[in-house]
PDB file of C-alpha atoms in Angstrom:
ATOM      1  CA  MET A   1      46.448 -22.648  32.190  1.00 42.00           C
ATOM      2  CA  ALA A   2      43.155 -21.329  31.908  1.00 48.00           C
ATOM      3  CA  GLU A   3      42.803 -18.306  29.028  1.00 51.00           C
ATOM      4  CA  PRO A   4      43.085 -15.181  31.410  1.00 66.00           C
ATOM      5  CA  LEU A   5      40.629 -12.472  31.464  1.00 80.00           C
ATOM      6  CA  LEU A   6      43.149  -9.940  30.807  1.00 88.00           C
ATOM      7  CA  ARG A   7      44.164  -9.631  27.105  1.00 88.00           C
ATOM      8  CA  TYR A   8      45.330  -7.101  24.319  1.00 95.00           C
ATOM      9  CA  PRO A   9      44.001  -6.626  20.595  1.00 95.00           C
ATOM     10  CA  PHE A  10      47.693  -6.566  19.569  1.00 95.00           C
ATOM     11  CA  ASP A  11      49.451  -9.680  18.066  1.00 94.00           C
ATOM     12  CA  ASP A  12      52.301 -11.172  19.675  1.00 97.00           C
ATOM     13  CA  SER A  13      55.464 -12.324  18.342  1.00 98.00           C
ATOM     14  CA  ILE A  14      58.787 -14.389  19.188  1.00 98.00           C
ATOM     15  CA  SER A  15      62.232 -13.993  18.136  1.00 98.00           C
ATOM     16  CA  THR A  16      63.607 -16.965  16.015  1.00 98.00           C
ATOM     17  CA  TYR A  17      66.308 -16.561  18.406  1.00 98.00           C
ATOM     18  CA  ALA A  18      64.442 -17.340  21.265  1.00 98.00           C
ATOM     19  CA  ASP A  19      66.054 -20.746  22.079  1.00 98.00           C
ATOM     20  CA  GLU A  20      69.275 -19.145  21.888  1.00 98.00           C
ATOM     21  CA  MET A  21      68.563 -16.202  24.114  1.00 98.00           C
ATOM     22  CA  GLU A  22      67.083 -18.953  26.699  1.00 97.00           C
ATOM     23  CA  GLN A  23      70.400 -21.195  26.402  1.00 98.00           C
ATOM     24  CA  MET A  24      72.499 -17.778  26.843  1.00 98.00           C
ATOM     25  CA  THR A  25      70.651 -16.690  29.615  1.00 97.00           C
ATOM     26  CA  ARG A  26      71.307 -20.411  31.633  1.00 96.00           C
ATOM     27  CA  GLU A  27      74.942 -19.845  31.131  1.00 97.00           C
ATOM     28  CA  TRP A  28      75.280 -16.059  32.228  1.00 97.00           C
ATOM     29  CA  LEU A  29      73.350 -17.362  35.543  1.00 96.00           C
ATOM     30  CA  GLN A  30      76.016 -20.101  36.068  1.00 95.00           C
ATOM     31  CA  ASN A  31      78.950 -17.986  34.938  1.00 95.00           C
ATOM     32  CA  ASP A  32      78.213 -14.225  35.443  1.00 95.00           C
ATOM     33  CA  TYR A  33      75.674 -14.664  38.365  1.00 96.00           C
ATOM     34  CA  SER A  34      77.517 -17.578  40.237  1.00 94.00           C
ATOM     35  CA  PHE A  35      77.798 -15.460  43.521  1.00 92.00           C
ATOM     36  CA  LEU A  36      73.697 -15.984  43.939  1.00 93.00           C
ATOM     37  CA  PRO A  37      72.930 -19.268  45.727  1.00 92.00           C
ATOM     38  CA  PRO A  38      72.703 -22.394  43.811  1.00 92.00           C
ATOM     39  CA  GLU A  39      69.052 -22.726  44.519  1.00 91.00           C
ATOM     40  CA  VAL A  40      68.272 -19.310  43.497  1.00 92.00           C
ATOM     41  CA  ARG A  41      69.990 -19.913  39.970  1.00 94.00           C
ATOM     42  CA  THR A  42      67.952 -22.862  39.809  1.00 92.00           C
ATOM     43  CA  ARG A  43      64.629 -21.100  40.437  1.00 91.00           C
ATOM     44  CA  TYR A  44      66.030 -18.268  37.720  1.00 93.00           C
ATOM     45  CA  ALA A  45      66.415 -20.619  35.144  1.00 92.00           C
ATOM     46  CA  LYS A  46      62.383 -21.590  35.447  1.00 92.00           C
ATOM     47  CA  THR A  47      61.701 -17.879  34.874  1.00 94.00           C
ATOM     48  CA  LYS A  48      62.850 -18.014  31.395  1.00 96.00           C
ATOM     49  CA  THR A  49      63.944 -14.514  30.780  1.00 96.00           C
ATOM     50  CA  GLY A  50      65.636 -15.461  27.371  1.00 97.00           C
ATOM     51  CA  TYR A  51      62.246 -16.323  26.286  1.00 98.00           C
ATOM     52  CA  LEU A  52      60.892 -12.887  27.582  1.00 98.00           C
ATOM     53  CA  THR A  53      63.323 -10.595  25.828  1.00 98.00           C
ATOM     54  CA  ALA A  54      62.313 -12.598  22.733  1.00 98.00           C
ATOM     55  CA  ARG A  55      59.019 -11.998  23.115  1.00 98.00           C
ATOM     56  CA  PHE A  56      59.640  -8.477  23.998  1.00 98.00           C
ATOM     57  CA  PHE A  57      61.785  -7.656  20.837  1.00 98.00           C
ATOM     58  CA  PRO A  58      60.713 -10.231  18.405  1.00 98.00           C
ATOM     59  CA  HIS A  59      62.313  -8.318  15.467  1.00 98.00           C
ATOM     60  CA  ALA A  60      65.642  -7.283  16.923  1.00 98.00           C
ATOM     61  CA  SER A  61      68.918  -8.554  15.677  1.00 98.00           C
ATOM     62  CA  LYS A  62      70.811 -11.386  17.190  1.00 98.00           C
ATOM     63  CA  GLU A  63      73.526  -9.086  18.400  1.00 98.00           C
ATOM     64  CA  ARG A  64      70.993  -6.630  19.662  1.00 98.00           C
ATOM     65  CA  LEU A  65      68.834  -9.255  21.495  1.00 98.00           C
ATOM     66  CA  VAL A  66      71.786 -10.567  23.296  1.00 98.00           C
ATOM     67  CA  ALA A  67      72.488  -7.434  24.897  1.00 98.00           C
ATOM     68  CA  LEU A  68      68.895  -6.843  25.533  1.00 98.00           C
ATOM     69  CA  SER A  69      68.641 -10.464  27.199  1.00 98.00           C
ATOM     70  CA  MET A  70      71.515  -9.446  29.225  1.00 98.00           C
ATOM     71  CA  CYS A  71      69.739  -6.653  30.834  1.00 98.00           C
ATOM     72  CA  SER A  72      66.490  -8.489  31.380  1.00 97.00           C
ATOM     73  CA  LEU A  73      68.125 -10.951  33.474  1.00 97.00           C
ATOM     74  CA  TRP A  74      70.541  -8.316  35.373  1.00 98.00           C
ATOM     75  CA  GLY A  75      66.718  -6.456  36.175  1.00 97.00           C
ATOM     76  CA  LEU A  76      65.562  -9.856  37.477  1.00 95.00           C
ATOM     77  CA  ALA A  77      68.356 -10.544  39.833  1.00 96.00           C
ATOM     78  CA  PHE A  78      68.577  -7.121  40.716  1.00 97.00           C
ATOM     79  CA  ASP A  79      64.958  -6.425  42.006  1.00 95.00           C
ATOM     80  CA  ASP A  80      65.115  -9.752  44.084  1.00 93.00           C
ATOM     81  CA  TYR A  81      68.417  -9.263  45.517  1.00 95.00           C
ATOM     82  CA  TYR A  82      67.881  -5.583  46.512  1.00 95.00           C
ATOM     83  CA  GLU A  83      64.090  -5.958  47.385  1.00 91.00           C
ATOM     84  CA  HIS A  84      64.907  -5.087  51.292  1.00 90.00           C
ATOM     85  CA  ALA A  85      67.839  -3.180  50.636  1.00 93.00           C
ATOM     86  CA  ASP A  86      68.215  -0.250  53.103  1.00 94.00           C
ATOM     87  CA  LEU A  87      67.840   3.798  51.810  1.00 94.00           C
ATOM     88  CA  LYS A  88      71.776   4.039  51.982  1.00 95.00           C
ATOM     89  CA  THR A  89      72.353   1.152  49.990  1.00 96.00           C
ATOM     90  CA  TYR A  90      69.885   2.218  47.246  1.00 97.00           C
ATOM     91  CA  ASP A  91      71.391   5.917  47.258  1.00 96.00           C
ATOM     92  CA  ILE A  92      74.822   4.407  46.335  1.00 96.00           C
ATOM     93  CA  LEU A  93      73.268   1.895  43.955  1.00 96.00           C
ATOM     94  CA  ARG A  94      71.364   4.671  42.138  1.00 97.00           C
ATOM     95  CA  LYS A  95      74.313   6.703  41.810  1.00 97.00           C
ATOM     96  CA  LYS A  96      76.842   4.117  40.713  1.00 96.00           C
ATOM     97  CA  ILE A  97      74.539   2.631  38.253  1.00 97.00           C
ATOM     98  CA  GLY A  98      73.686   5.825  36.527  1.00 97.00           C
ATOM     99  CA  ALA A  99      77.364   6.787  36.571  1.00 97.00           C
ATOM    100  CA  ILE A 100      78.571   3.507  35.007  1.00 97.00           C
ATOM    101  CA  ILE A 101      75.865   3.711  32.001  1.00 98.00           C
ATOM    102  CA  ARG A 102      76.994   7.392  31.376  1.00 98.00           C
ATOM    103  CA  GLY A 103      80.550   6.371  31.277  1.00 96.00           C
ATOM    104  CA  GLU A 104      81.459   8.515  34.494  1.00 96.00           C
ATOM    105  CA  ALA A 105      82.428   5.597  36.527  1.00 93.00           C
ATOM    106  CA  VAL A 106      84.051   2.176  36.170  1.00 91.00           C
ATOM    107  CA  ALA A 107      83.563  -1.265  37.324  1.00 89.00           C
ATOM    108  CA  GLY A 108      86.635  -3.252  38.252  1.00 79.00           C
ATOM    109  CA  LYS A 109      86.938  -6.905  38.806  1.00 74.00           C
ATOM    110  CA  ASP A 110      86.549  -6.403  42.642  1.00 71.00           C
ATOM    111  CA  THR A 111      83.249  -4.606  42.775  1.00 76.00           C
ATOM    112  CA  ASN A 112      79.719  -5.253  42.831  1.00 91.00           C
ATOM    113  CA  ALA A 113      78.977  -8.070  40.071  1.00 94.00           C
ATOM    114  CA  PHE A 114      75.604  -5.706  39.058  1.00 96.00           C
ATOM    115  CA  TYR A 115      78.306  -2.937  38.596  1.00 96.00           C
ATOM    116  CA  ARG A 116      80.271  -5.240  36.383  1.00 96.00           C
ATOM    117  CA  GLN A 117      77.246  -6.575  34.223  1.00 96.00           C
ATOM    118  CA  MET A 118      75.929  -3.149  33.905  1.00 97.00           C
ATOM    119  CA  ALA A 119      79.054  -1.994  32.775  1.00 96.00           C
ATOM    120  CA  ILE A 120      79.336  -4.850  30.062  1.00 97.00           C
ATOM    121  CA  ILE A 121      75.481  -4.162  29.269  1.00 98.00           C
ATOM    122  CA  ALA A 122      76.045  -0.349  28.670  1.00 98.00           C
ATOM    123  CA  LYS A 123      79.451  -0.863  26.354  1.00 98.00           C
ATOM    124  CA  LYS A 124      77.120  -3.163  23.964  1.00 98.00           C
ATOM    125  CA  PHE A 125      74.405  -0.450  24.018  1.00 98.00           C
ATOM    126  CA  ARG A 126      77.129   2.485  23.732  1.00 98.00           C
ATOM    127  CA  SER A 127      78.362   0.683  20.356  1.00 98.00           C
ATOM    128  CA  TRP A 128      75.183   1.390  18.650  1.00 98.00           C
ATOM    129  CA  MET A 129      73.234   4.114  20.492  1.00 98.00           C
ATOM    130  CA  PRO A 130      74.118   7.975  20.387  1.00 98.00           C
ATOM    131  CA  GLU A 131      75.163   9.349  23.808  1.00 98.00           C
ATOM    132  CA  HIS A 132      71.815  11.401  24.434  1.00 98.00           C
ATOM    133  CA  TRP A 133      70.640   7.939  24.516  1.00 98.00           C
ATOM    134  CA  MET A 134      72.853   6.550  27.076  1.00 98.00           C
ATOM    135  CA  HIS A 135      71.846   9.421  29.152  1.00 98.00           C
ATOM    136  CA  ARG A 136      68.206   8.575  28.765  1.00 98.00           C
ATOM    137  CA  PHE A 137      68.997   4.920  29.687  1.00 98.00           C
ATOM    138  CA  ALA A 138      70.666   6.295  32.806  1.00 98.00           C
ATOM    139  CA  HIS A 139      68.010   8.271  33.954  1.00 98.00           C
ATOM    140  CA  SER A 140      65.240   5.239  33.412  1.00 98.00           C
ATOM    141  CA  MET A 141      67.351   3.019  35.659  1.00 98.00           C
ATOM    142  CA  GLU A 142      67.535   5.835  38.202  1.00 98.00           C
ATOM    143  CA  LYS A 143      63.755   6.137  37.926  1.00 98.00           C
ATOM    144  CA  TYR A 144      63.271   2.495  38.606  1.00 98.00           C
ATOM    145  CA  ILE A 145      65.332   2.707  41.628  1.00 98.00           C
ATOM    146  CA  ASP A 146      63.586   5.623  42.930  1.00 98.00           C
ATOM    147  CA  GLY A 147      60.373   3.190  42.482  1.00 97.00           C
ATOM    148  CA  MET A 148      62.200   0.651  44.675  1.00 97.00           C
ATOM    149  CA  ILE A 149      63.359   3.145  47.293  1.00 97.00           C
ATOM    150  CA  GLU A 150      59.726   4.497  47.461  1.00 97.00           C
ATOM    151  CA  GLU A 151      58.215   1.009  47.653  1.00 96.00           C
ATOM    152  CA  SER A 152      60.597   0.030  50.357  1.00 95.00           C
ATOM    153  CA  VAL A 153      58.764   2.291  53.076  1.00 93.00           C
ATOM    154  CA  TYR A 154      55.862  -0.096  52.431  1.00 96.00           C
ATOM    155  CA  LYS A 155      57.618  -3.591  52.296  1.00 93.00           C
ATOM    156  CA  ARG A 156      59.830  -2.676  55.380  1.00 91.00           C
ATOM    157  CA  GLU A 157      56.868  -2.850  57.695  1.00 91.00           C
ATOM    158  CA  GLN A 158      54.188  -4.585  55.564  1.00 93.00           C
ATOM    159  CA  LEU A 159      52.295  -1.751  55.452  1.00 96.00           C
ATOM    160  CA  PHE A 160      49.626  -1.020  52.414  1.00 97.00           C
ATOM    161  CA  PRO A 161      49.816   1.923  50.627  1.00 98.00           C
ATOM    162  CA  THR A 162      46.931   3.540  49.495  1.00 98.00           C
ATOM    163  CA  PRO A 163      45.767   2.958  45.727  1.00 98.00           C
ATOM    164  CA  LYS A 164      46.798   6.249  44.440  1.00 98.00           C
ATOM    165  CA  GLU A 165      50.366   6.048  46.107  1.00 98.00           C
ATOM    166  CA  TYR A 166      50.738   2.662  44.715  1.00 98.00           C
ATOM    167  CA  GLU A 167      49.670   3.763  41.273  1.00 98.00           C
ATOM    168  CA  ASN A 168      52.148   6.547  41.571  1.00 97.00           C
ATOM    169  CA  ILE A 169      55.172   4.045  42.681  1.00 98.00           C
ATOM    170  CA  ARG A 170      54.532   1.027  40.668  1.00 98.00           C
ATOM    171  CA  TRP A 171      54.981   2.416  37.142  1.00 98.00           C
ATOM    172  CA  LYS A 172      58.382   3.279  37.976  1.00 98.00           C
ATOM    173  CA  SER A 173      59.137   0.261  40.063  1.00 97.00           C
ATOM    174  CA  VAL A 174      57.960  -2.162  37.663  1.00 97.00           C
ATOM    175  CA  ASP A 175      61.383  -1.768  35.790  1.00 95.00           C
ATOM    176  CA  VAL A 176      59.819  -1.183  32.273  1.00 97.00           C
ATOM    177  CA  LEU A 177      61.040   2.236  31.345  1.00 97.00           C
ATOM    178  CA  GLN A 178      64.376   0.951  30.750  1.00 97.00           C
ATOM    179  CA  MET A 179      62.952  -1.570  28.074  1.00 98.00           C
ATOM    180  CA  ILE A 180      60.969   0.978  26.419  1.00 98.00           C
ATOM    181  CA  ASP A 181      64.523   2.807  25.967  1.00 98.00           C
ATOM    182  CA  GLY A 182      65.267  -0.967  24.489  1.00 98.00           C
ATOM    183  CA  VAL A 183      62.837  -0.643  22.129  1.00 98.00           C
ATOM    184  CA  GLU A 184      64.943   1.934  20.239  1.00 98.00           C
ATOM    185  CA  VAL A 185      67.863  -0.531  20.243  1.00 98.00           C
ATOM    186  CA  ALA A 186      65.526  -2.951  18.572  1.00 98.00           C
ATOM    187  CA  THR A 187      64.567  -0.802  15.871  1.00 98.00           C
ATOM    188  CA  GLU A 188      67.802   0.491  15.288  1.00 98.00           C
ATOM    189  CA  LEU A 189      66.147   4.030  15.198  1.00 98.00           C
ATOM    190  CA  PRO A 190      67.125   6.026  18.246  1.00 98.00           C
ATOM    191  CA  LEU A 191      64.782   9.071  18.915  1.00 98.00           C
ATOM    192  CA  SER A 192      65.847  12.417  19.204  1.00 98.00           C
ATOM    193  CA  ASP A 193      65.392  14.045  22.942  1.00 98.00           C
ATOM    194  CA  LEU A 194      63.075  16.547  21.360  1.00 98.00           C
ATOM    195  CA  VAL A 195      60.574  13.830  20.157  1.00 98.00           C
ATOM    196  CA  ARG A 196      61.107  11.233  22.950  1.00 98.00           C
ATOM    197  CA  HIS A 197      60.472  13.585  25.590  1.00 98.00           C
ATOM    198  CA  HIS A 198      57.746  14.954  23.881  1.00 98.00           C
ATOM    199  CA  PRO A 199      54.498  15.531  26.549  1.00 98.00           C
ATOM    200  CA  HIS A 200      52.825  12.820  24.352  1.00 98.00           C
ATOM    201  CA  MET A 201      55.142  10.523  24.242  1.00 98.00           C
ATOM    202  CA  GLU A 202      56.115  10.580  27.446  1.00 98.00           C
ATOM    203  CA  ALA A 203      52.693  10.041  28.384  1.00 98.00           C
ATOM    204  CA  ILE A 204      52.554   7.206  26.037  1.00 98.00           C
ATOM    205  CA  ALA A 205      55.745   5.303  28.202  1.00 98.00           C
ATOM    206  CA  VAL A 206      54.133   5.855  31.595  1.00 98.00           C
ATOM    207  CA  LEU A 207      50.734   4.110  30.246  1.00 98.00           C
ATOM    208  CA  VAL A 208      53.019   1.404  28.875  1.00 98.00           C
ATOM    209  CA  CYS A 209      54.629   0.961  32.121  1.00 98.00           C
ATOM    210  CA  ARG A 210      51.126   0.833  33.864  1.00 98.00           C
ATOM    211  CA  ILE A 211      49.835  -1.685  31.652  1.00 98.00           C
ATOM    212  CA  ILE A 212      52.589  -3.835  32.082  1.00 98.00           C
ATOM    213  CA  ALA A 213      52.354  -3.357  35.921  1.00 98.00           C
ATOM    214  CA  TRP A 214      48.705  -4.391  35.886  1.00 98.00           C
ATOM    215  CA  CYS A 215      49.608  -7.496  33.803  1.00 97.00           C
ATOM    216  CA  ASN A 216      52.379  -8.144  36.331  1.00 96.00           C
ATOM    217  CA  ASP A 217      50.304  -7.794  39.156  1.00 97.00           C
ATOM    218  CA  TYR A 218      47.124 -10.108  37.807  1.00 96.00           C
ATOM    219  CA  PHE A 219      49.381 -13.033  37.139  1.00 95.00           C
ATOM    220  CA  SER A 220      51.831 -12.789  40.108  1.00 94.00           C
ATOM    221  CA  VAL A 221      49.011 -12.019  42.915  1.00 95.00           C
ATOM    222  CA  GLN A 222      49.019 -15.920  44.328  1.00 92.00           C
ATOM    223  CA  LYS A 223      53.070 -15.696  44.634  1.00 90.00           C
ATOM    224  CA  GLU A 224      52.722 -12.344  46.259  1.00 92.00           C
ATOM    225  CA  THR A 225      49.788 -13.035  48.697  1.00 93.00           C
ATOM    226  CA  GLY A 226      51.365 -13.203  52.371  1.00 90.00           C
ATOM    227  CA  ARG A 227      54.856 -11.996  51.398  1.00 88.00           C
ATOM    228  CA  ASP A 228      54.227  -8.582  49.680  1.00 93.00           C
ATOM    229  CA  VAL A 229      52.066  -5.469  49.875  1.00 96.00           C
ATOM    230  CA  MET A 230      53.032  -4.216  46.520  1.00 96.00           C
ATOM    231  CA  ASN A 231      50.427  -5.660  44.265  1.00 97.00           C
ATOM    232  CA  LEU A 232      47.385  -3.921  43.075  1.00 98.00           C
ATOM    233  CA  ILE A 233      44.954  -6.484  43.724  1.00 98.00           C
ATOM    234  CA  LEU A 234      46.202  -6.964  47.579  1.00 98.00           C
ATOM    235  CA  VAL A 235      46.124  -2.794  47.913  1.00 98.00           C
ATOM    236  CA  LEU A 236      42.482  -2.797  46.634  1.00 98.00           C
ATOM    237  CA  GLN A 237      41.312  -5.859  48.853  1.00 97.00           C
ATOM    238  CA  TYR A 238      42.827  -3.924  51.966  1.00 97.00           C
ATOM    239  CA  ALA A 239      41.763  -0.397  50.864  1.00 97.00           C
ATOM    240  CA  TYR A 240      37.903  -1.321  50.040  1.00 97.00           C
ATOM    241  CA  LYS A 241      37.671  -4.629  52.247  1.00 97.00           C
ATOM    242  CA  GLN A 242      36.778  -6.656  48.916  1.00 93.00           C
ATOM    243  CA  SER A 243      37.065 -10.154  47.995  1.00 96.00           C
ATOM    244  CA  ARG A 244      39.586 -11.223  45.912  1.00 96.00           C
ATOM    245  CA  ALA A 245      37.573 -11.468  42.700  1.00 95.00           C
ATOM    246  CA  ASP A 246      36.128  -8.022  43.263  1.00 96.00           C
ATOM    247  CA  ALA A 247      39.702  -6.685  43.545  1.00 97.00           C
ATOM    248  CA  VAL A 248      40.733  -8.344  40.626  1.00 96.00           C
ATOM    249  CA  SER A 249      37.499  -6.890  38.539  1.00 96.00           C
ATOM    250  CA  LYS A 250      39.066  -3.680  39.504  1.00 97.00           C
ATOM    251  CA  LEU A 251      42.546  -4.153  38.458  1.00 97.00           C
ATOM    252  CA  LEU A 252      41.013  -5.344  34.990  1.00 97.00           C
ATOM    253  CA  LEU A 253      38.680  -2.012  34.763  1.00 96.00           C
ATOM    254  CA  GLN A 254      42.204  -0.030  35.594  1.00 97.00           C
ATOM    255  CA  HIS A 255      44.134  -1.958  33.021  1.00 97.00           C
ATOM    256  CA  ASP A 256      41.407  -1.562  30.322  1.00 97.00           C
ATOM    257  CA  VAL A 257      40.798   2.222  31.356  1.00 98.00           C
ATOM    258  CA  ASP A 258      44.777   2.699  30.759  1.00 98.00           C
ATOM    259  CA  LEU A 259      44.799   0.382  27.559  1.00 98.00           C
ATOM    260  CA  GLY A 260      42.386   2.522  25.870  1.00 98.00           C
ATOM    261  CA  LYS A 261      44.191   5.781  26.815  1.00 98.00           C
ATOM    262  CA  TYR A 262      47.093   4.303  25.047  1.00 98.00           C
ATOM    263  CA  ARG A 263      45.615   3.229  22.079  1.00 98.00           C
ATOM    264  CA  GLN A 264      43.876   6.790  22.017  1.00 98.00           C
ATOM    265  CA  LEU A 265      47.115   8.566  22.321  1.00 98.00           C
ATOM    266  CA  THR A 266      49.135   6.263  19.664  1.00 98.00           C
ATOM    267  CA  ALA A 267      46.315   7.006  17.246  1.00 98.00           C
ATOM    268  CA  THR A 268      46.592  10.565  17.696  1.00 98.00           C
ATOM    269  CA  LEU A 269      50.082  10.948  17.651  1.00 98.00           C
ATOM    270  CA  PRO A 270      51.747  14.513  16.681  1.00 98.00           C
ATOM    271  CA  ASP A 271      53.598  15.390  13.547  1.00 98.00           C
ATOM    272  CA  PHE A 272      56.992  14.758  13.968  1.00 98.00           C
ATOM    273  CA  GLY A 273      58.652  15.415  11.020  1.00 98.00           C
ATOM    274  CA  ARG A 274      61.512  13.664   9.698  1.00 98.00           C
ATOM    275  CA  GLU A 275      61.245  11.210  12.945  1.00 98.00           C
ATOM    276  CA  GLN A 276      57.231  10.249  12.208  1.00 98.00           C
ATOM    277  CA  ALA A 277      58.469   6.551  10.273  1.00 98.00           C
ATOM    278  CA  ALA A 278      60.504   6.111  13.441  1.00 98.00           C
ATOM    279  CA  VAL A 279      57.896   7.058  16.068  1.00 98.00           C
ATOM    280  CA  THR A 280      55.490   4.557  14.201  1.00 98.00           C
ATOM    281  CA  LYS A 281      58.086   1.974  14.478  1.00 98.00           C
ATOM    282  CA  PHE A 282      58.465   2.659  18.097  1.00 98.00           C
ATOM    283  CA  ILE A 283      54.705   2.345  18.947  1.00 98.00           C
ATOM    284  CA  GLU A 284      54.242  -0.967  16.909  1.00 98.00           C
ATOM    285  CA  TYR A 285      57.375  -2.389  18.995  1.00 98.00           C
ATOM    286  CA  ASN A 286      55.674  -1.295  22.140  1.00 98.00           C
ATOM    287  CA  ASN A 287      52.587  -2.790  21.126  1.00 98.00           C
ATOM    288  CA  LEU A 288      54.673  -6.306  20.537  1.00 98.00           C
ATOM    289  CA  MET A 289      56.356  -5.560  23.670  1.00 98.00           C
ATOM    290  CA  ILE A 290      52.966  -5.220  25.654  1.00 98.00           C
ATOM    291  CA  ALA A 291      51.351  -8.681  23.918  1.00 98.00           C
ATOM    292  CA  GLY A 292      54.645 -10.427  24.224  1.00 98.00           C
ATOM    293  CA  HIS A 293      54.855  -9.700  27.753  1.00 97.00           C
ATOM    294  CA  TRP A 294      51.159 -11.177  28.231  1.00 97.00           C
ATOM    295  CA  ARG A 295      51.925 -14.149  26.281  1.00 96.00           C
ATOM    296  CA  TRP A 296      55.169 -15.075  28.334  1.00 97.00           C
ATOM    297  CA  TYR A 297      53.110 -15.645  31.203  1.00 95.00           C
ATOM    298  CA  ILE A 298      50.700 -17.906  29.788  1.00 94.00           C
ATOM    299  CA  THR A 299      53.357 -20.005  27.508  1.00 95.00           C
ATOM    300  CA  ASP A 300      56.587 -19.777  29.437  1.00 95.00           C
ATOM    301  CA  THR A 301      57.283 -18.874  32.757  1.00 94.00           C
ATOM    302  CA  LEU A 302      57.345 -20.519  35.707  1.00 90.00           C
ATOM    303  CA  ARG A 303      58.268 -17.841  38.315  1.00 88.00           C
ATOM    304  CA  TYR A 304      54.712 -17.512  39.424  1.00 86.00           C
ATOM    305  CA  LYS A 305      54.132 -20.944  40.522  1.00 81.00           C
ATOM    306  CA  SER A 306      55.106 -22.797  43.257  1.00 69.00           C
ATOM    307  CA  GLY A 307      58.828 -23.096  43.649  1.00 64.00           C
ATOM    308  CA  GLY A 308      59.412 -20.860  40.940  1.00 61.00           C
ATOM    309  CA  SER A 309      60.863 -17.631  42.506  1.00 62.00           C
ATOM    310  CA  PRO A 310      63.227 -17.023  45.494  1.00 61.00           C
ATOM    311  CA  ALA A 311      62.037 -17.948  49.129  1.00 58.00           C
ATOM    312  CA  ILE A 312      61.084 -14.335  50.491  1.00 56.00           C
ATOM    313  CA  ASP A 313      64.140 -14.384  52.687  1.00 57.00           C
ATOM    314  CA  ALA A 314      66.740 -15.369  50.137  1.00 55.00           C
ATOM    315  CA  PHE A 315      68.362 -11.788  49.864  1.00 58.00           C
ATOM    316  CA  ALA A 316      67.344 -10.682  53.566  1.00 56.00           C
ATOM    317  CA  ASP A 317      71.087 -10.075  54.559  1.00 55.00           C
ATOM    318  CA  VAL A 318      72.405  -8.621  51.366  1.00 53.00           C
ATOM    319  CA  PRO A 319      75.761  -6.329  51.463  1.00 54.00           C
ATOM    320  CA  ALA A 320      75.779  -2.696  50.853  1.00 50.00           C
ATOM    321  CA  SER A 321      77.213  -1.817  47.708  1.00 53.00           C
TER     322      SER A 321
END
């Protein structure tokens, strides 16, 4: 594809285990996600979330990268499967998933497959990460589902939000907060709540979510035209009666403003004392995640090309959970 206008000042990298992660992902699709229609699983194989995770966390150990790859595939399937769920279903999902991650609920063999898979993922994370991190991960998952709930109001009626409404929703619904938590899994240096939830660090996390959201909107706009209203380019076109080219230019400007804020904040970190080295590595790994996400669109995934993602009605009648 042509070199995109959107670009980053960070180097990207890829794990030496990338091919193994992609092969494992295809095996999980056939075994753990066998409840999905065969056609959907075939299209998910084209998404190549194994390579995405290998680019997000290129320096993670193989064992940890496996768990992170499981989480990436879970997020892809969950996001599509429940895109058109009703509010009651979202409420059930939010409570149950948070409880499973915190260890307050179990997922038996007869329960929702997404609960079972999240229980496996959470067990792997718990073997490495402290309890306060598990609660952080649960909160991030709940915040993500909050974003899905807020989006559903517009998706259901195919109504465009205002640009400001969209920005306030998108950083949550983009499904990145929990991947930022995953950075600590990859660095093997979990941050204390005092440091990770410092206002400066929280602002950095929101900007990472926004930057990745605008990158996703940039590459996915063709796929979403005519089938979705939650894309910044489409929102801007509708709100300001702009051409596609003008809306893309406005997205790029917003992206670069956020990227500038991110670079300024990461260059002026507070003194976090004994955790300063861990914070520095946390920022380095976030840079790799941002750049790796961008590279994945250019090099790996077919999700945003014709036939690369499930049909709009593939999960129109999903059961309540």
